[in-house]
Short mmCIF file of C-alpha atoms in Angstrom, two decimals:
data_model
loop_
_atom_site.label_atom_id
_atom_site.label_comp_id
_atom_site.label_asym_id
_atom_site.label_seq_id
_atom_site.Cartn_x
_atom_site.Cartn_y
_atom_site.Cartn_z
CA MET A 1 -11.17 38.38 17.79
CA VAL A 2 -7.71 37.68 16.32
CA LYS A 3 -7.41 40.69 13.74
CA PHE A 4 -6.56 39.70 10.33
CA GLU A 5 -3.61 41.11 9.39
CA ARG A 6 -1.24 40.29 6.01
CA LYS A 7 1.56 42.42 4.02
CA PRO A 8 -0.08 44.05 0.80
CA VAL A 9 -0.04 42.20 -1.99
CA THR A 10 -1.23 43.52 -5.72
CA ASP A 11 -2.86 40.97 -8.37
CA ILE A 12 -4.14 42.82 -10.85
CA GLY A 13 -6.44 39.61 -11.79
CA ILE A 14 -8.43 40.09 -8.16
CA ASP A 15 -8.17 44.22 -7.75
CA GLU A 16 -8.85 45.56 -11.25
CA THR A 17 -11.66 42.89 -11.84
CA LEU A 18 -13.11 44.28 -8.04
CA ASN A 19 -12.20 47.87 -9.29
CA ARG A 20 -15.08 47.25 -12.37
CA ILE A 21 -17.41 44.88 -11.46
CA ASP A 22 -20.99 45.82 -9.61
CA GLU A 23 -21.52 44.31 -6.16
CA SER A 24 -24.79 42.72 -7.94
CA LYS A 25 -22.45 40.54 -9.62
CA ILE A 26 -20.94 39.02 -6.24
CA LYS A 27 -24.37 38.43 -4.84
CA ARG A 28 -25.41 36.66 -8.26
CA ALA A 29 -22.13 34.03 -7.89
CA ILE A 30 -22.73 33.88 -4.12
CA ASP A 31 -26.22 32.55 -4.88
CA TRP A 32 -25.21 30.30 -8.00
CA VAL A 33 -22.60 27.80 -6.15
CA LEU A 34 -24.78 27.98 -2.72
CA LYS A 35 -28.12 27.23 -4.07
CA ARG A 36 -27.36 25.49 -7.53
CA GLU A 37 -23.76 23.67 -7.23
CA ALA A 38 -22.94 23.26 -3.48
CA SER A 39 -23.81 19.77 -2.46
CA ALA A 40 -25.42 18.60 1.07
CA ARG A 41 -21.76 18.33 2.25
CA LEU A 42 -21.77 21.90 2.69
CA LYS A 43 -24.69 21.96 5.20
CA SER A 44 -23.38 19.01 7.17
CA PHE A 45 -19.92 20.14 7.43
CA VAL A 46 -20.62 23.64 8.74
CA GLU A 47 -23.40 22.16 11.33
CA THR A 48 -21.17 19.45 12.26
CA CYS A 49 -17.94 21.69 13.04
CA MET A 50 -17.35 21.67 16.84
CA ARG A 51 -14.55 24.32 16.74
CA CYS A 52 -12.30 21.71 18.38
CA GLY A 53 -9.22 22.66 17.39
CA MET A 54 -8.11 19.02 15.99
CA CYS A 55 -6.94 20.81 12.81
CA THR A 56 -5.33 23.56 13.91
CA ASP A 57 -1.68 21.92 14.15
CA SER A 58 -1.97 19.88 10.91
CA CYS A 59 -1.99 23.01 8.70
CA HIS A 60 2.16 24.19 7.55
CA HIS A 61 0.98 27.75 7.28
CA TYR A 62 -0.42 27.69 10.43
CA LEU A 63 3.09 25.98 11.71
CA ALA A 64 5.13 28.53 9.44
CA HIS A 65 3.50 31.54 10.90
CA GLU A 66 4.41 30.68 14.84
CA GLY A 67 0.90 29.72 15.50
CA ASP A 68 -1.14 32.58 14.39
CA PRO A 69 -4.72 31.84 14.57
CA THR A 70 -5.95 32.94 11.48
CA TYR A 71 -3.99 30.75 9.75
CA ALA A 72 -5.45 27.65 11.24
CA PRO A 73 -7.74 25.73 9.14
CA ALA A 74 -10.89 25.95 11.01
CA ALA A 75 -10.26 29.75 10.95
CA LYS A 76 -9.65 29.96 7.46
CA VAL A 77 -13.05 28.48 6.99
CA LYS A 78 -14.87 30.83 9.32
CA GLN A 79 -13.30 33.72 7.93
CA THR A 80 -14.21 32.96 4.34
CA ILE A 81 -17.49 30.82 3.68
CA TRP A 82 -18.74 30.60 7.01
CA ASP A 83 -18.46 34.41 6.88
CA ILE A 84 -20.47 34.59 3.28
CA LEU A 85 -23.11 32.35 4.86
CA ASN A 86 -23.84 34.39 7.70
CA LYS A 87 -23.98 37.03 5.90
CA LYS A 88 -26.12 35.57 3.24
CA GLY A 89 -24.25 36.68 0.36
CA ASN A 90 -24.31 40.10 1.40
CA VAL A 91 -20.70 40.68 1.21
CA SER A 92 -18.78 43.76 -0.46
CA LYS A 93 -15.89 43.77 -2.57
CA ASP A 94 -13.11 44.00 -0.08
CA GLU A 95 -14.57 41.30 1.79
CA ILE A 96 -14.16 39.14 -1.59
CA LYS A 97 -10.17 40.32 -1.87
CA LYS A 98 -9.95 38.74 1.55
CA TYR A 99 -11.69 35.61 0.46
CA ALA A 100 -9.73 35.21 -2.44
CA ARG A 101 -6.17 36.10 -0.64
CA ILE A 102 -7.07 33.46 2.12
CA ALA A 103 -8.47 30.62 -0.81
CA PHE A 104 -5.71 31.27 -3.43
CA SER A 105 -2.61 31.73 -1.21
CA GLU A 106 -3.23 29.88 2.46
CA CYS A 107 -4.56 26.92 1.69
CA ASN A 108 -3.08 24.55 -0.78
CA LEU A 109 -6.01 22.22 -0.76
CA CYS A 110 -3.88 19.25 0.43
CA ARG A 111 -6.60 17.73 2.94
CA ARG A 112 -3.84 17.18 5.67
CA CYS A 113 -6.32 18.78 7.94
CA VAL A 114 -8.93 16.04 7.24
CA GLN A 115 -6.81 13.39 8.60
CA PHE A 116 -7.13 15.00 11.88
CA CYS A 117 -10.68 16.31 12.11
CA PRO A 118 -12.66 14.00 14.24
CA PHE A 119 -15.74 14.41 12.00
CA GLY A 120 -13.84 14.32 8.60
CA ILE A 121 -14.69 17.70 7.72
CA ASP A 122 -13.47 18.36 4.15
CA ILE A 123 -11.90 21.79 4.61
CA ALA A 124 -10.59 21.65 0.82
CA TYR A 125 -13.92 21.29 -0.46
CA LEU A 126 -15.10 24.23 1.45
CA ILE A 127 -12.17 26.38 0.41
CA SER A 128 -12.64 25.09 -3.18
CA LEU A 129 -16.34 26.50 -3.01
CA VAL A 130 -14.68 29.96 -2.04
CA ARG A 131 -12.30 29.79 -5.04
CA ARG A 132 -15.21 28.89 -7.64
CA ILE A 133 -17.19 32.05 -5.98
CA CYS A 134 -14.30 33.74 -6.84
CA CYS A 135 -14.09 32.38 -10.24
CA LEU A 136 -17.35 33.47 -11.07
CA ILE A 137 -16.77 36.79 -10.46
CA GLY A 138 -13.74 37.04 -11.98
CA ALA A 139 -11.59 37.44 -8.67
CA VAL A 140 -8.91 34.85 -9.73
CA PRO A 141 -5.01 35.81 -9.28
CA GLN A 142 -4.21 36.87 -13.22
CA TYR A 143 -1.19 34.15 -13.78
CA ILE A 144 -4.07 31.29 -12.83
CA GLN A 145 -6.49 33.07 -15.28
CA ASP A 146 -3.91 33.59 -18.08
CA GLN A 147 -3.02 29.49 -17.77
CA ALA A 148 -6.95 28.60 -17.46
CA LEU A 149 -7.39 30.61 -20.92
CA SER A 150 -4.79 28.73 -22.70
CA HIS A 151 -6.43 25.71 -21.80
CA MET A 152 -9.84 26.99 -22.74
CA GLN A 153 -8.46 28.15 -26.34
CA THR A 154 -5.95 25.45 -26.99
CA THR A 155 -6.42 22.85 -23.99
CA ASN A 156 -2.52 23.24 -23.20
CA MET A 157 -1.08 25.65 -20.77
CA LEU A 158 1.49 27.53 -22.85
CA TRP A 159 -0.44 28.54 -26.06
CA PHE A 160 1.32 26.08 -28.14
CA ARG A 161 0.31 25.38 -31.33
CA GLN A 162 -0.28 22.10 -32.92
CA ASP A 163 2.34 22.39 -35.32
CA GLU A 164 5.10 23.49 -32.98
CA TRP A 165 4.15 20.27 -30.90
CA LEU A 166 4.56 17.87 -33.80
CA ASP A 167 7.91 19.77 -34.58
CA THR A 168 9.01 19.18 -31.30
CA VAL A 169 8.31 15.52 -30.91
CA GLN A 170 10.24 15.20 -34.60
CA TRP A 171 13.06 16.61 -33.17
CA LEU A 172 13.03 14.69 -29.83
CA GLU A 173 12.79 11.33 -31.70
CA ASP A 174 16.05 12.66 -33.76
CA GLU A 175 17.75 13.34 -30.45
CA LEU A 176 16.96 10.00 -28.97
CA ARG A 177 18.27 8.38 -31.90
CA ALA A 178 21.68 9.41 -30.76
CA GLU A 179 21.08 6.76 -27.63
CA VAL A 180 18.61 4.51 -28.60
CA LYS A 181 19.00 2.76 -31.99
CA ASN A 182 15.79 3.16 -34.43
CA ALA A 183 14.14 5.07 -31.28
CA ARG A 184 10.33 6.10 -32.02
CA ILE A 185 7.84 8.34 -30.64
CA PRO A 186 5.05 7.44 -32.18
CA LEU A 187 2.23 10.58 -33.17
CA GLY A 188 -1.58 9.07 -33.63
CA LYS A 189 -0.97 5.41 -33.79
CA LYS A 190 -4.20 3.42 -33.51
CA ASP A 191 -4.76 0.41 -31.51
CA ALA A 192 -1.89 1.31 -29.08
CA GLU A 193 -1.79 -0.25 -25.65
CA VAL A 194 -0.77 3.18 -24.22
CA LEU A 195 -1.85 6.70 -24.95
CA TYR A 196 0.91 9.15 -23.35
CA LEU A 197 0.06 12.65 -22.48
CA ALA A 198 3.20 14.81 -21.48
CA HIS A 199 3.11 18.14 -19.06
CA GLY A 200 3.02 21.44 -21.10
CA LEU A 201 6.17 22.69 -19.81
CA GLU A 202 8.03 19.13 -21.12
CA ALA A 203 7.08 20.46 -24.79
CA LYS A 204 8.91 24.12 -24.21
CA TYR A 205 11.01 24.30 -21.58
CA MET A 206 11.63 20.59 -19.91
CA THR A 207 12.13 18.87 -23.08
CA GLY A 208 14.58 16.50 -21.50
CA LEU A 209 11.83 14.79 -19.23
CA LEU A 210 9.84 14.27 -22.31
CA THR A 211 12.95 12.61 -24.05
CA ASN A 212 13.63 10.58 -21.02
CA MET A 213 9.95 8.91 -20.99
CA ALA A 214 10.38 8.24 -24.62
CA LYS A 215 13.87 6.41 -23.47
CA ILE A 216 11.80 4.49 -21.10
CA MET A 217 8.99 3.45 -23.35
CA ASN A 218 11.37 2.21 -25.92
CA VAL A 219 13.79 0.30 -23.49
CA ALA A 220 10.39 -1.14 -22.09
CA LYS A 221 9.26 -2.26 -25.55
CA ILE A 222 5.59 -0.56 -24.72
CA ASP A 223 3.25 -0.45 -27.67
CA TRP A 224 2.38 3.57 -27.11
CA THR A 225 1.64 6.40 -28.95
CA MET A 226 1.12 10.32 -28.19
CA PRO A 227 -1.51 12.62 -29.82
CA ASP A 228 -0.89 14.01 -32.92
CA CYS A 229 -3.89 16.64 -32.33
CA ASP A 230 -4.57 19.16 -29.31
CA GLY A 231 -4.78 17.17 -26.18
CA TRP A 232 -1.42 16.15 -25.74
CA ASP A 233 -1.03 18.40 -22.63
CA TYR A 234 -2.15 16.47 -19.35
CA THR A 235 -2.31 19.55 -17.03
CA ASN A 236 -5.58 21.41 -16.42
CA LYS A 237 -4.79 24.47 -14.47
CA ALA A 238 -8.73 25.49 -14.82
CA PHE A 239 -8.84 23.14 -11.45
CA TYR A 240 -6.85 25.80 -9.47
CA ALA A 241 -9.64 28.64 -10.49
CA GLN A 242 -12.16 25.90 -9.85
CA ASP A 243 -13.19 26.87 -13.27
CA HIS A 244 -15.51 23.84 -13.83
CA GLU A 245 -16.27 24.48 -17.49
CA THR A 246 -12.91 24.52 -18.88
CA LEU A 247 -11.68 21.72 -16.49
CA GLN A 248 -13.89 19.21 -17.95
CA LYS A 249 -13.62 20.63 -21.49
CA VAL A 250 -9.84 19.86 -20.96
CA VAL A 251 -10.58 16.10 -19.48
CA ARG A 252 -12.94 15.68 -22.26
CA THR A 253 -10.50 16.01 -24.86
CA HIS A 254 -8.21 13.53 -23.52
CA TYR A 255 -10.55 11.06 -23.42
CA GLU A 256 -11.80 11.91 -26.86
CA VAL A 257 -8.29 11.38 -28.15
CA ALA A 258 -8.28 8.28 -26.47
CA PHE A 259 -11.39 6.90 -28.05
CA LYS A 260 -10.08 8.16 -31.47
CA LEU A 261 -6.88 6.02 -31.21
CA ASN A 262 -8.76 3.19 -29.63
CA VAL A 263 -5.98 2.88 -26.74
CA LYS A 264 -6.17 0.58 -23.77
CA ARG A 265 -4.96 2.66 -21.18
CA ILE A 266 -4.14 6.56 -20.79
CA VAL A 267 -0.66 6.90 -19.10
CA MET A 268 0.53 10.14 -17.77
CA GLY A 269 4.04 11.53 -16.06
CA GLU A 270 4.74 13.20 -12.92
CA CYS A 271 1.95 15.62 -11.61
CA GLY A 272 -0.69 15.69 -9.03
CA HIS A 273 -3.29 18.03 -9.88
CA ALA A 274 -3.97 16.60 -13.29
CA TYR A 275 -3.97 13.34 -12.31
CA ARG A 276 -6.72 14.17 -9.58
CA THR A 277 -9.02 16.35 -12.35
CA GLY A 278 -8.22 13.01 -14.85
CA ILE A 279 -9.75 10.40 -12.81
CA TYR A 280 -11.91 12.49 -9.99
CA GLU A 281 -12.79 16.24 -10.76
CA GLY A 282 -13.43 15.96 -14.46
CA THR A 283 -15.03 12.53 -14.73
CA ARG A 284 -17.13 13.95 -11.74
CA LEU A 285 -18.52 17.13 -13.37
CA MET A 286 -19.44 15.54 -16.49
CA GLY A 287 -21.95 13.07 -14.71
CA TRP A 288 -19.38 9.75 -15.55
CA LYS A 289 -19.89 7.24 -13.23
CA GLU A 290 -16.29 5.96 -13.49
CA ASN A 291 -13.40 6.56 -15.97
CA PRO A 292 -14.09 4.63 -19.31
CA ILE A 293 -10.61 4.14 -19.83
CA PRO A 294 -8.00 3.27 -17.26
CA TYR A 295 -6.28 6.32 -16.33
CA LEU A 296 -2.52 5.69 -14.83
CA HIS A 297 -0.10 8.13 -12.93
CA GLY A 298 3.54 7.91 -13.75
CA VAL A 299 4.11 6.17 -10.30
CA GLU A 300 1.56 3.38 -11.07
CA PHE A 301 3.17 3.03 -14.91
CA PHE A 302 7.04 2.54 -13.33
CA TYR A 303 5.97 0.50 -10.34
CA GLU A 304 4.45 -1.93 -13.24
CA LEU A 305 7.81 -1.64 -15.63
CA LEU A 306 9.82 -2.12 -12.33
CA LYS A 307 7.77 -4.80 -10.73
CA SER A 308 7.44 -6.58 -13.86
CA GLY A 309 11.28 -6.65 -15.16
CA LYS A 310 10.47 -4.83 -18.07
CA ILE A 311 12.88 -2.38 -16.85
CA LYS A 312 16.18 -3.12 -15.03
CA ILE A 313 17.76 -0.92 -12.95
CA SER A 314 21.84 -1.39 -13.69
CA GLN A 315 23.46 0.45 -10.65
CA LYS A 316 21.66 2.14 -7.55
CA ILE A 317 21.88 5.65 -6.54
CA LYS A 318 24.20 5.84 -3.69
CA GLU A 319 23.71 9.34 -2.20
CA PRO A 320 21.46 9.69 0.86
CA VAL A 321 17.80 10.47 -1.06
CA THR A 322 14.61 11.57 0.74
CA LEU A 323 11.05 11.39 -0.94
CA GLN A 324 8.21 14.13 -1.45
CA ASP A 325 4.69 12.91 -1.21
CA PRO A 326 2.61 14.76 -3.39
CA CYS A 327 -0.82 15.21 -2.05
CA ASN A 328 -3.05 14.21 -4.93
CA ILE A 329 -1.25 11.16 -5.36
CA ILE A 330 -1.05 10.32 -1.89
CA ARG A 331 -3.40 11.51 0.42
CA TYR A 332 -6.11 11.35 -2.52
CA ARG A 333 -5.20 8.09 -4.08
CA GLY A 334 -2.84 5.82 -1.97
CA LEU A 335 0.27 5.70 -3.87
CA GLY A 336 2.63 5.45 -1.26
CA GLU A 337 3.50 1.68 -1.18
CA LYS A 338 4.03 1.90 -4.82
CA LEU A 339 6.04 5.05 -4.81
CA ARG A 340 8.62 3.88 -2.29
CA TYR A 341 9.15 0.43 -4.06
CA ILE A 342 10.26 2.77 -7.18
CA VAL A 343 12.62 4.65 -4.41
CA ASN A 344 13.98 1.48 -2.78
CA THR A 345 14.62 -0.16 -6.31
CA LEU A 346 16.73 3.01 -7.43
CA CYS A 347 18.41 3.91 -4.26
CA GLU A 348 20.65 2.37 -1.54
CA ASN A 349 20.34 5.13 1.19
CA PHE A 350 16.32 6.09 1.22
CA ILE A 351 15.85 8.19 4.20
CA GLU A 352 11.80 8.85 5.19
CA MET A 353 10.62 12.77 5.87
CA THR A 354 8.85 12.61 9.55
CA PRO A 355 6.18 12.50 9.20
CA LYS A 356 5.65 10.56 6.00
CA ASP A 357 3.39 9.26 3.29
CA ASP A 358 -0.55 10.34 4.17
CA HIS A 359 1.00 12.65 6.60
CA ASN A 360 3.57 14.40 5.06
CA TYR A 361 3.54 17.95 4.96
CA CYS A 362 2.39 19.86 1.66
CA CYS A 363 5.42 21.08 -0.56
CA SER A 364 3.63 24.74 0.05
CA ALA A 365 3.34 25.06 -3.79
CA GLY A 366 0.45 22.65 -4.43
CA GLY A 367 -3.45 23.69 -5.05
CA GLY A 368 -2.43 26.83 -7.60
CA MET A 369 -0.07 28.44 -5.23
CA ILE A 370 3.12 28.40 -7.60
CA ASP A 371 0.57 29.11 -10.50
CA ALA A 372 -0.78 32.35 -8.36
CA GLY A 373 2.66 33.96 -9.94
CA PRO A 374 5.41 36.22 -8.27
CA PRO A 375 2.77 38.30 -6.61
CA TRP A 376 2.29 35.26 -3.98
CA LYS A 377 5.81 33.42 -4.50
CA MET A 378 6.67 34.91 -1.04
CA ALA A 379 3.49 33.71 0.63
CA ARG A 380 4.38 29.99 -0.33
CA ILE A 381 7.80 30.10 0.52
CA GLU A 382 6.98 31.67 4.24
CA GLY A 383 4.35 28.57 4.18
CA GLY A 384 6.94 26.44 3.35
CA ARG A 385 9.27 26.69 5.89
CA ILE A 386 7.95 23.56 7.68
CA LYS A 387 8.57 21.37 3.88
CA ALA A 388 12.24 23.24 4.06
CA GLU A 389 12.92 22.27 7.88
CA GLN A 390 11.79 18.39 6.94
CA ILE A 391 13.99 18.17 4.55
CA ARG A 392 17.14 19.72 6.02
CA ASP A 393 16.31 17.35 8.85
CA THR A 394 17.03 14.12 6.75
CA GLY A 395 20.35 15.01 5.84
CA ALA A 396 19.66 13.79 2.22
CA LYS A 397 21.73 15.27 -0.59
CA ILE A 398 18.53 14.05 -3.32
CA VAL A 399 14.90 15.03 -2.80
CA ILE A 400 12.81 13.05 -5.23
CA ALA A 401 9.40 14.85 -6.07
CA PRO A 402 7.27 12.83 -8.51
CA CYS A 403 5.10 15.92 -9.20
CA HIS A 404 5.67 19.15 -11.20
CA THR A 405 4.37 21.47 -8.47
CA CYS A 406 6.13 19.94 -5.69
CA HIS A 407 9.59 19.86 -7.89
CA LYS A 408 8.86 23.47 -8.45
CA GLY A 409 8.32 24.26 -5.39
CA ILE A 410 10.81 22.56 -3.54
CA GLU A 411 13.62 23.97 -5.89
CA ASP A 412 12.52 27.38 -4.69
CA LEU A 413 12.41 26.65 -1.11
CA ASN A 414 16.29 24.83 -1.87
CA ASP A 415 17.39 28.24 -2.69
CA TYR A 416 15.58 30.24 -0.52
CA TYR A 417 16.47 28.57 2.58
CA LYS A 418 19.80 27.23 1.02
CA LEU A 419 19.12 23.29 1.75
CA GLY A 420 21.90 22.38 -0.40
CA VAL A 421 19.79 19.45 -2.25
CA HIS A 422 19.27 18.46 -5.82
CA VAL A 423 15.37 17.90 -6.71
CA LYS A 424 15.10 15.01 -9.27
CA PHE A 425 11.97 13.37 -10.81
CA LEU A 426 11.70 9.88 -11.09
CA THR A 427 11.73 9.82 -14.82
CA ASP A 428 15.17 11.32 -15.31
CA MET A 429 16.44 8.93 -12.15
CA ILE A 430 14.84 5.63 -14.01
CA ALA A 431 16.17 6.99 -17.19
CA GLU A 432 19.66 7.32 -16.06
CA GLN A 433 19.93 4.40 -14.33
CA MET A 434 18.03 1.56 -16.06
CA GLU A 435 19.76 -1.07 -18.46
CA ILE A 436 19.85 -0.50 -22.39
CA PRO A 437 20.47 -3.93 -23.78
CA GLU A 438 23.46 -3.85 -26.15
CA GLU A 439 21.43 -4.16 -29.06
CA MET A 440 19.63 -1.12 -28.75
CA ARG A 441 22.46 1.28 -27.96
CA ALA A 442 23.15 3.46 -30.86
#
């Protein structure tokens, strides 16, 4: 049997929690998840797996660690949920620490391995069960715990108060009017066509991205609004911890704001996990058969605007560009074709990564790995070596990453592996390259 060997990492969210709890809590958490929450998929997946190894080469962590078999997808399952089942939930604190490390820092829940399994076993689901057990115990990376707590208390990821949100939007509206005449960022407008939700970072650190989306909305003459209350942040970091209670609370708040304002559609920006929680995870946990209001990712929205001619591109980007396929909107939702329509509309020299689309590699930051914070940074940087090589092989100067997690993750890979590229959002590129009618210019 191959030995599980890793560099020591200290994370108070895991270590201090395990130091102070009684092991009986571990058994209760495991029994709750396995007997009350896990579906028939658990039994069918565990009993179906033939240990054939077809999933092995699909994982960027396995490839990046020179074929260390303990990083293989099936091995990660065997070392966690299968081990728990074999021991009937009677596991130690040290074993939980090992499970948490694998579940939070060695699997991005990207589901690339599912496409190579002859039986379609969903390893991301199995690892999510491990995260759920760790969540009920409290053994979750501290940075993820902090963000999930912020969502629980404020429904945004950064402890942003409602008055701060309103002040920020009014300030951004004033800034936008220097470029677009009479530009508006409506708040709390009823009966609008679109309710736009923003990323928490766009209200505090990346305000230019929110300004550019407002610019696009104004130029396209969209009947839109944003929340004038809590519920404006579409992120949902509780998903990474598998904190089901907070996750569904956040999603319910988004829909309740939409109901209150009587909008026709919800549109969000460039984020993968939030889209997944908004249309899949949250609604499933709340027991809804389907979304009560259409919920669009930025890629779907931009595709509509460009395809319909509401936005026209004045000049294409000439530098060579390549494209990151975010797992949660490509493998989970199949938006690859629409994404490539946008990129080809914006760019003259588009170079695909190899492999691409559904088979593209994860950025190594997704699934909460980047949100696990500094203690786990090198785990994702090392696991991201395959993505760095993919990017370098294209020869591109610009990497389009239509997801906040992919964007930041690839920026870190760019710095570490000296790739010499610029990482860009679609929102910024469209705002920079689109035509602004003369009568709208400030």
